[in-house]
mmCIF file of C-alpha atoms in Angstrom:
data_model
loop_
_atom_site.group_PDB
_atom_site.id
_atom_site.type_symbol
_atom_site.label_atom_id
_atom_site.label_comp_id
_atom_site.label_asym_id
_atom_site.label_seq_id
_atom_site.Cartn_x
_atom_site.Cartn_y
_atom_site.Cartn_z
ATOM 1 C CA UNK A 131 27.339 46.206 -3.466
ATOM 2 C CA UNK A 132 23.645 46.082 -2.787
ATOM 3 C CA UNK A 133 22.635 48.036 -5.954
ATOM 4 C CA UNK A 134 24.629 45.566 -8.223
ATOM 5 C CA UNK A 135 23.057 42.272 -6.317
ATOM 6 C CA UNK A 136 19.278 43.205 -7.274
ATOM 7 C CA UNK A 137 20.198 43.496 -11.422
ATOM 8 C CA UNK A 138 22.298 40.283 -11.026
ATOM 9 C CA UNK A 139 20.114 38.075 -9.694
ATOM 10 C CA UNK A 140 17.549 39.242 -11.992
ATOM 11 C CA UNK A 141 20.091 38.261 -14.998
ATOM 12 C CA UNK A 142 20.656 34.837 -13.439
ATOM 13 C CA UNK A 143 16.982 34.137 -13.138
ATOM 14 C CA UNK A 144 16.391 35.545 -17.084
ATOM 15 C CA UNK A 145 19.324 33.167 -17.766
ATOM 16 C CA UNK A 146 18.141 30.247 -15.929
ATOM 17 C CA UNK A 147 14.530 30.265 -17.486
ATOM 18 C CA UNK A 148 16.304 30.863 -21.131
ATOM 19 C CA UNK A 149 18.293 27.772 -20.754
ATOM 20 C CA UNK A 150 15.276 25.585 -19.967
ATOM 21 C CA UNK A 151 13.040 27.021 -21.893
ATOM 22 C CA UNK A 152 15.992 25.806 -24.655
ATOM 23 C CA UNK A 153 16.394 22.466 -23.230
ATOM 24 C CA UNK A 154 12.458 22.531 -23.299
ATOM 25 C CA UNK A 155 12.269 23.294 -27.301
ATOM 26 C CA UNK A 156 14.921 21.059 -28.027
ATOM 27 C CA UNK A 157 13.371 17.508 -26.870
ATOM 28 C CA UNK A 158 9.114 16.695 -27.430
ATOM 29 C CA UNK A 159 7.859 14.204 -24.690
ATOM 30 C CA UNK A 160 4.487 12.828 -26.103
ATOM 31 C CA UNK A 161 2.545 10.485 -24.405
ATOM 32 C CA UNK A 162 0.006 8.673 -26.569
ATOM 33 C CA UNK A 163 -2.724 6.117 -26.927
ATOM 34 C CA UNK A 164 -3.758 4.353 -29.664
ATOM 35 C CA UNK A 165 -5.026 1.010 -31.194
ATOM 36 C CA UNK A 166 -3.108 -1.101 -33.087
ATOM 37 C CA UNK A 167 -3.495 -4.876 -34.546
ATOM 38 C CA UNK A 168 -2.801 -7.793 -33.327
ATOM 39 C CA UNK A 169 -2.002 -11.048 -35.616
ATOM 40 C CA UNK A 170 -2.281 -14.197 -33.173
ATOM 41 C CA UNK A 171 -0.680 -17.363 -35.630
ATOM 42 C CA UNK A 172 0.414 -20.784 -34.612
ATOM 43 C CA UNK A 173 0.582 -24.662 -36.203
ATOM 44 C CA UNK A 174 -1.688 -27.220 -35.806
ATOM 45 C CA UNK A 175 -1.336 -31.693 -37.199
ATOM 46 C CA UNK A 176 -3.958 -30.650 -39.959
ATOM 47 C CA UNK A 177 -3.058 -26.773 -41.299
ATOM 48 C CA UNK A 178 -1.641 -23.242 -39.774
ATOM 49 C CA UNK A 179 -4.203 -21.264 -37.716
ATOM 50 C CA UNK A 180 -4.746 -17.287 -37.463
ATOM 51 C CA UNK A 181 -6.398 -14.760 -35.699
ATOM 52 C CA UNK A 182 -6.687 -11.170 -35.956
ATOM 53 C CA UNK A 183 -7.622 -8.143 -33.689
ATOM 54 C CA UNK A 184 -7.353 -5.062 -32.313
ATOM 55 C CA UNK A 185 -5.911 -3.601 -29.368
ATOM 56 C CA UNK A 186 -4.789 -0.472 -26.941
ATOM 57 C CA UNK A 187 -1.351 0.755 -27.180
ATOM 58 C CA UNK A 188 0.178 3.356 -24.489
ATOM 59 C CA UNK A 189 3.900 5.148 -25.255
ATOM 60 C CA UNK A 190 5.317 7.423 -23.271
ATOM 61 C CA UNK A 191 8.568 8.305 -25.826
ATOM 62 C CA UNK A 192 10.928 12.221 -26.381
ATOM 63 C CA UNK A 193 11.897 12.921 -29.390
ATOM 64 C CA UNK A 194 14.621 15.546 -30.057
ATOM 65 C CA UNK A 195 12.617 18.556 -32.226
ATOM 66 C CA UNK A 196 15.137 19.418 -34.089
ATOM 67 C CA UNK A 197 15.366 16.167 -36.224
ATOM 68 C CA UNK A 198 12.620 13.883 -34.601
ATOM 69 C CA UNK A 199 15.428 11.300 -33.494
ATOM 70 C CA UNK A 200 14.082 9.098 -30.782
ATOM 71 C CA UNK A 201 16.105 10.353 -27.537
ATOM 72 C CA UNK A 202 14.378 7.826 -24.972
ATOM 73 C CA UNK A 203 11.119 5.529 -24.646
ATOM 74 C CA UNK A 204 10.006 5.413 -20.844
ATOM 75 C CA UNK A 205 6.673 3.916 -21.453
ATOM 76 C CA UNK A 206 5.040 0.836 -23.316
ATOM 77 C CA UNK A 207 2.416 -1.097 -22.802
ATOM 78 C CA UNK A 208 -0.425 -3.099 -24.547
ATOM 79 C CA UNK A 209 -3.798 -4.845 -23.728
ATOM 80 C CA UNK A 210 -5.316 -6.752 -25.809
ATOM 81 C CA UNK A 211 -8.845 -8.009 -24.905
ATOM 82 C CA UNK A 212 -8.643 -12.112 -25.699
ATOM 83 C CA UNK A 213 -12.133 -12.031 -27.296
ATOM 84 C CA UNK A 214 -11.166 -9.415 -29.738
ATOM 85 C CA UNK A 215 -9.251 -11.961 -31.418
ATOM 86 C CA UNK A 216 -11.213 -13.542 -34.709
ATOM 87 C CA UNK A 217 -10.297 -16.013 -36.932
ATOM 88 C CA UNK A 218 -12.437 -17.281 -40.223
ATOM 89 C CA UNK A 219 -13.781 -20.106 -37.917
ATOM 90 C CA UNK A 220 -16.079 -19.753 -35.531
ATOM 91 C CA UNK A 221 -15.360 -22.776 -33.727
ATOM 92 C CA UNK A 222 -11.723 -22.034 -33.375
ATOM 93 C CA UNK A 223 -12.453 -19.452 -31.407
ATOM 94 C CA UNK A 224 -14.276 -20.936 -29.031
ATOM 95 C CA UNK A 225 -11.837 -23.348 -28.853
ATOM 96 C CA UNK A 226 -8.582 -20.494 -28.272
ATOM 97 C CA UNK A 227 -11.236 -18.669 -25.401
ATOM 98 C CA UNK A 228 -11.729 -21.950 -23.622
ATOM 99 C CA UNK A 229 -7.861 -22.727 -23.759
ATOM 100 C CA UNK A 230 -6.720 -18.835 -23.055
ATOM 101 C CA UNK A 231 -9.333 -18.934 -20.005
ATOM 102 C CA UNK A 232 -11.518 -15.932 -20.510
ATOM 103 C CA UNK A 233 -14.190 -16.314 -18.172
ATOM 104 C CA UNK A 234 -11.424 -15.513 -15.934
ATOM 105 C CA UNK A 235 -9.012 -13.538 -17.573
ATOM 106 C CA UNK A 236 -9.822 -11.467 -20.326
ATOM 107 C CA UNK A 237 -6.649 -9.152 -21.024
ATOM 108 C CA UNK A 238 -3.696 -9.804 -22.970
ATOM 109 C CA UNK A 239 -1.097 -7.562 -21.406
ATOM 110 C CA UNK A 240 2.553 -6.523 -21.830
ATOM 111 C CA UNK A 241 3.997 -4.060 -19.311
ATOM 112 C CA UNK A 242 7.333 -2.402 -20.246
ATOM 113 C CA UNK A 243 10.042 -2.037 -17.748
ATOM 114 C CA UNK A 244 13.105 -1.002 -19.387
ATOM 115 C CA UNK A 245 14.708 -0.225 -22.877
ATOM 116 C CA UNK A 246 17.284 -0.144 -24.838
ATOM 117 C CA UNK A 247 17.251 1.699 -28.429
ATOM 118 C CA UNK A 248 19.741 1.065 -31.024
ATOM 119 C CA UNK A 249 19.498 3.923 -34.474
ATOM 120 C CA UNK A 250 19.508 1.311 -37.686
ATOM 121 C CA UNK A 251 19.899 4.734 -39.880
ATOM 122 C CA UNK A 252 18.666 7.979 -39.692
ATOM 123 C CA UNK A 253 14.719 7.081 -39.208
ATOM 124 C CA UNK A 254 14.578 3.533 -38.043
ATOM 125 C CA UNK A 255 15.126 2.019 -34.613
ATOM 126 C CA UNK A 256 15.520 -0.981 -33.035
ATOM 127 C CA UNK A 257 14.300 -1.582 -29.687
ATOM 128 C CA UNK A 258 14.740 -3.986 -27.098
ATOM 129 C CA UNK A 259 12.330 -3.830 -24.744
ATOM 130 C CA UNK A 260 11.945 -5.643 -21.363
ATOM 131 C CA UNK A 261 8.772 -6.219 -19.506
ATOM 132 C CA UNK A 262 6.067 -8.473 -18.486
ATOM 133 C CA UNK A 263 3.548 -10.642 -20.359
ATOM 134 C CA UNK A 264 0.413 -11.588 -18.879
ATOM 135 C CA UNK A 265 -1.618 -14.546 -20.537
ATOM 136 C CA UNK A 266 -4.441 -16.419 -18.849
ATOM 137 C CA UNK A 267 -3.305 -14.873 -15.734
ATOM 138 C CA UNK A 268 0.449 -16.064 -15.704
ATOM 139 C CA UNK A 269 2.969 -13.423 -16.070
ATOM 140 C CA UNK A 270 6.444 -14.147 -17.071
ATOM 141 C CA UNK A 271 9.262 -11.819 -17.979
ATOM 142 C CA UNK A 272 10.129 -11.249 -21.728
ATOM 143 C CA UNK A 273 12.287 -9.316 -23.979
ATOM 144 C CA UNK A 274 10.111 -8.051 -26.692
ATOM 145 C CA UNK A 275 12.134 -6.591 -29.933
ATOM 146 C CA UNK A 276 10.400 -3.609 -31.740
ATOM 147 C CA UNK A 277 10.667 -1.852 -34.974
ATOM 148 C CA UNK A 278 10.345 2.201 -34.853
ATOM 149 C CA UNK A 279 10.087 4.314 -38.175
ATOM 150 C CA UNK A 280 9.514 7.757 -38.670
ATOM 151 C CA UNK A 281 7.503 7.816 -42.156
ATOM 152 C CA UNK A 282 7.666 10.756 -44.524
ATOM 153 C CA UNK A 283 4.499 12.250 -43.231
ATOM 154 C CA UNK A 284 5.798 12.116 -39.865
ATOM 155 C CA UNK A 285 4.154 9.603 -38.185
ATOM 156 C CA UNK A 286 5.472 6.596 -36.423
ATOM 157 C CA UNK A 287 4.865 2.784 -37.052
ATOM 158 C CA UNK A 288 6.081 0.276 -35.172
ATOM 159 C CA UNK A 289 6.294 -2.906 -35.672
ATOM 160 C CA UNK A 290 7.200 -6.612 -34.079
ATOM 161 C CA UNK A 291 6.851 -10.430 -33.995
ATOM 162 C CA UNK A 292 7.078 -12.186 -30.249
ATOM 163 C CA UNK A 293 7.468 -15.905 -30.172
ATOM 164 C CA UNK A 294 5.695 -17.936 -27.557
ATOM 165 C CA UNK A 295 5.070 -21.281 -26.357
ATOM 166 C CA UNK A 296 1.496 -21.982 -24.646
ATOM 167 C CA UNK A 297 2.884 -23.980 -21.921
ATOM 168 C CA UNK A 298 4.818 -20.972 -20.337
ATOM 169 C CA UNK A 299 1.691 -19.805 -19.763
ATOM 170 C CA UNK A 300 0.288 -22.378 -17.954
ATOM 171 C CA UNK A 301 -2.405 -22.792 -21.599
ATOM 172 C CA UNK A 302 -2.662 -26.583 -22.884
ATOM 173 C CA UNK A 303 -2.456 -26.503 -26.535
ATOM 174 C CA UNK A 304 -6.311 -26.825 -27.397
ATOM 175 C CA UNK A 305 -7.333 -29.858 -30.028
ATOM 176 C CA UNK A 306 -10.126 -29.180 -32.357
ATOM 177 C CA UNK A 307 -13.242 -32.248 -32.625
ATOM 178 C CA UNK A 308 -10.019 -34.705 -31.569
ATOM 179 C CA UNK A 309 -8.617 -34.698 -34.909
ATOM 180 C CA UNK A 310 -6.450 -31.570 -35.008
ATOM 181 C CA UNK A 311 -4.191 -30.332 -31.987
ATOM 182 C CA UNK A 312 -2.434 -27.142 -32.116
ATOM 183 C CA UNK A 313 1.429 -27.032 -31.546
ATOM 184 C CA UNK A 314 2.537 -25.314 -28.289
ATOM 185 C CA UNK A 315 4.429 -22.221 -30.418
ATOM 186 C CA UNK A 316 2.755 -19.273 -30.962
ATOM 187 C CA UNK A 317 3.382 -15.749 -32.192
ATOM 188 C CA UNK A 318 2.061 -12.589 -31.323
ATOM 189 C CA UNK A 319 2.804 -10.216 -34.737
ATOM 190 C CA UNK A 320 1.971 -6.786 -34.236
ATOM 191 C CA UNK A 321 1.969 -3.145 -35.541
ATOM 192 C CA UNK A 322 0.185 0.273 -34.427
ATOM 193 C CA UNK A 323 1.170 3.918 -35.497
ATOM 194 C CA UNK A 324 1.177 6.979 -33.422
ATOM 195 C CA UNK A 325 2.196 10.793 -35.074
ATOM 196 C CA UNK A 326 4.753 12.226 -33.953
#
């Protein structure tokens, strides 16, 4: 009995390290960071208002190798330093730092918790993804929906619009020389890429 136990376990051990090594080839875990931009937007009693800028983007995602399908997205997150934001008015943004309170809080910041993804067709996702936003140092939960597509060349773009109101935040709608005051709604329209 002996001489048959040593080959056997051997072949269960060859077996075992086969089938992860499979399980291994057939999903790709990457986890990335990149930059993206950032499109801040809102209303105002005289014209619409923008701002533009760039910020850090963290994924932790699997894709199945065999067809790059996106199996699972465990990780999001983005910060977006307040002061990166620009707009063609100098004076504006002083105006959006004062209101969004950088001398104490600088960051921007979404935190994912959960998700849900949902295949559109056979390279485009939709995904629901639950978390916290942090603005002016108020966080409040939020259900942020994102676009995933895997482009010819194999990278990935994603893309989104969130739709805020100041207030939540705690952030008085900021008026500009007393003439103009901004509307509480905002949105928060971005897009970054990672390869895949």
């Amino acid at each position: 009995m002996k001489k048959y136990f040593k080959p056997l376990l051997v072949l269960l051990i060859v077996a075992a390290v086969s089938m992860a090594t499979a399980e291994l080839h057939a999903q790709s875990k990457a986890i990335l960071t990149n930059s993206g931009n950032m499109k801040l937007s809102g209303t105002s009693t005289m014209h619409d208002w923008t701002m533009n800028g760039i910020f850090k983007v963290e994924a932790n995602y699997k894709l199945d190798e065999s067809n790059l399908a996106l199996m699972s997205l465990n990780e999001l997150s983005f910060l977006l330093p307040v002061e990166n934001l620009k707009s063609d008015k100098k004076r504006l943004d002083e105006t959006a730092y004062k209101a969004l309170k950088t001398d104490q809080h600088k960051d921007i910041l979404f935190t994912m918790t959960s998700a849900t993804i949902k295949e559109v067709n056979g390279n485009k996702y939709a995904i629901t993804a639950l978390g916290n936003l942090t603005i002016a140092g108020v966080t409040k939960p939020i259900t942020m929906n994102v676009s995933w597509i895997l482009n010819d060349d194999q990278t990935i773009t994603c893309t989104g619009i969130q739709k805020l109101k100041m207030t939540d935040f705690q952030v008085k709608p900021p008026s500009f020389l007393g003439v103009m005051k901004t509307g509480d709604e905002i949105a928060l329209d971005f897009s970054f890429q990672f390869k895949s």
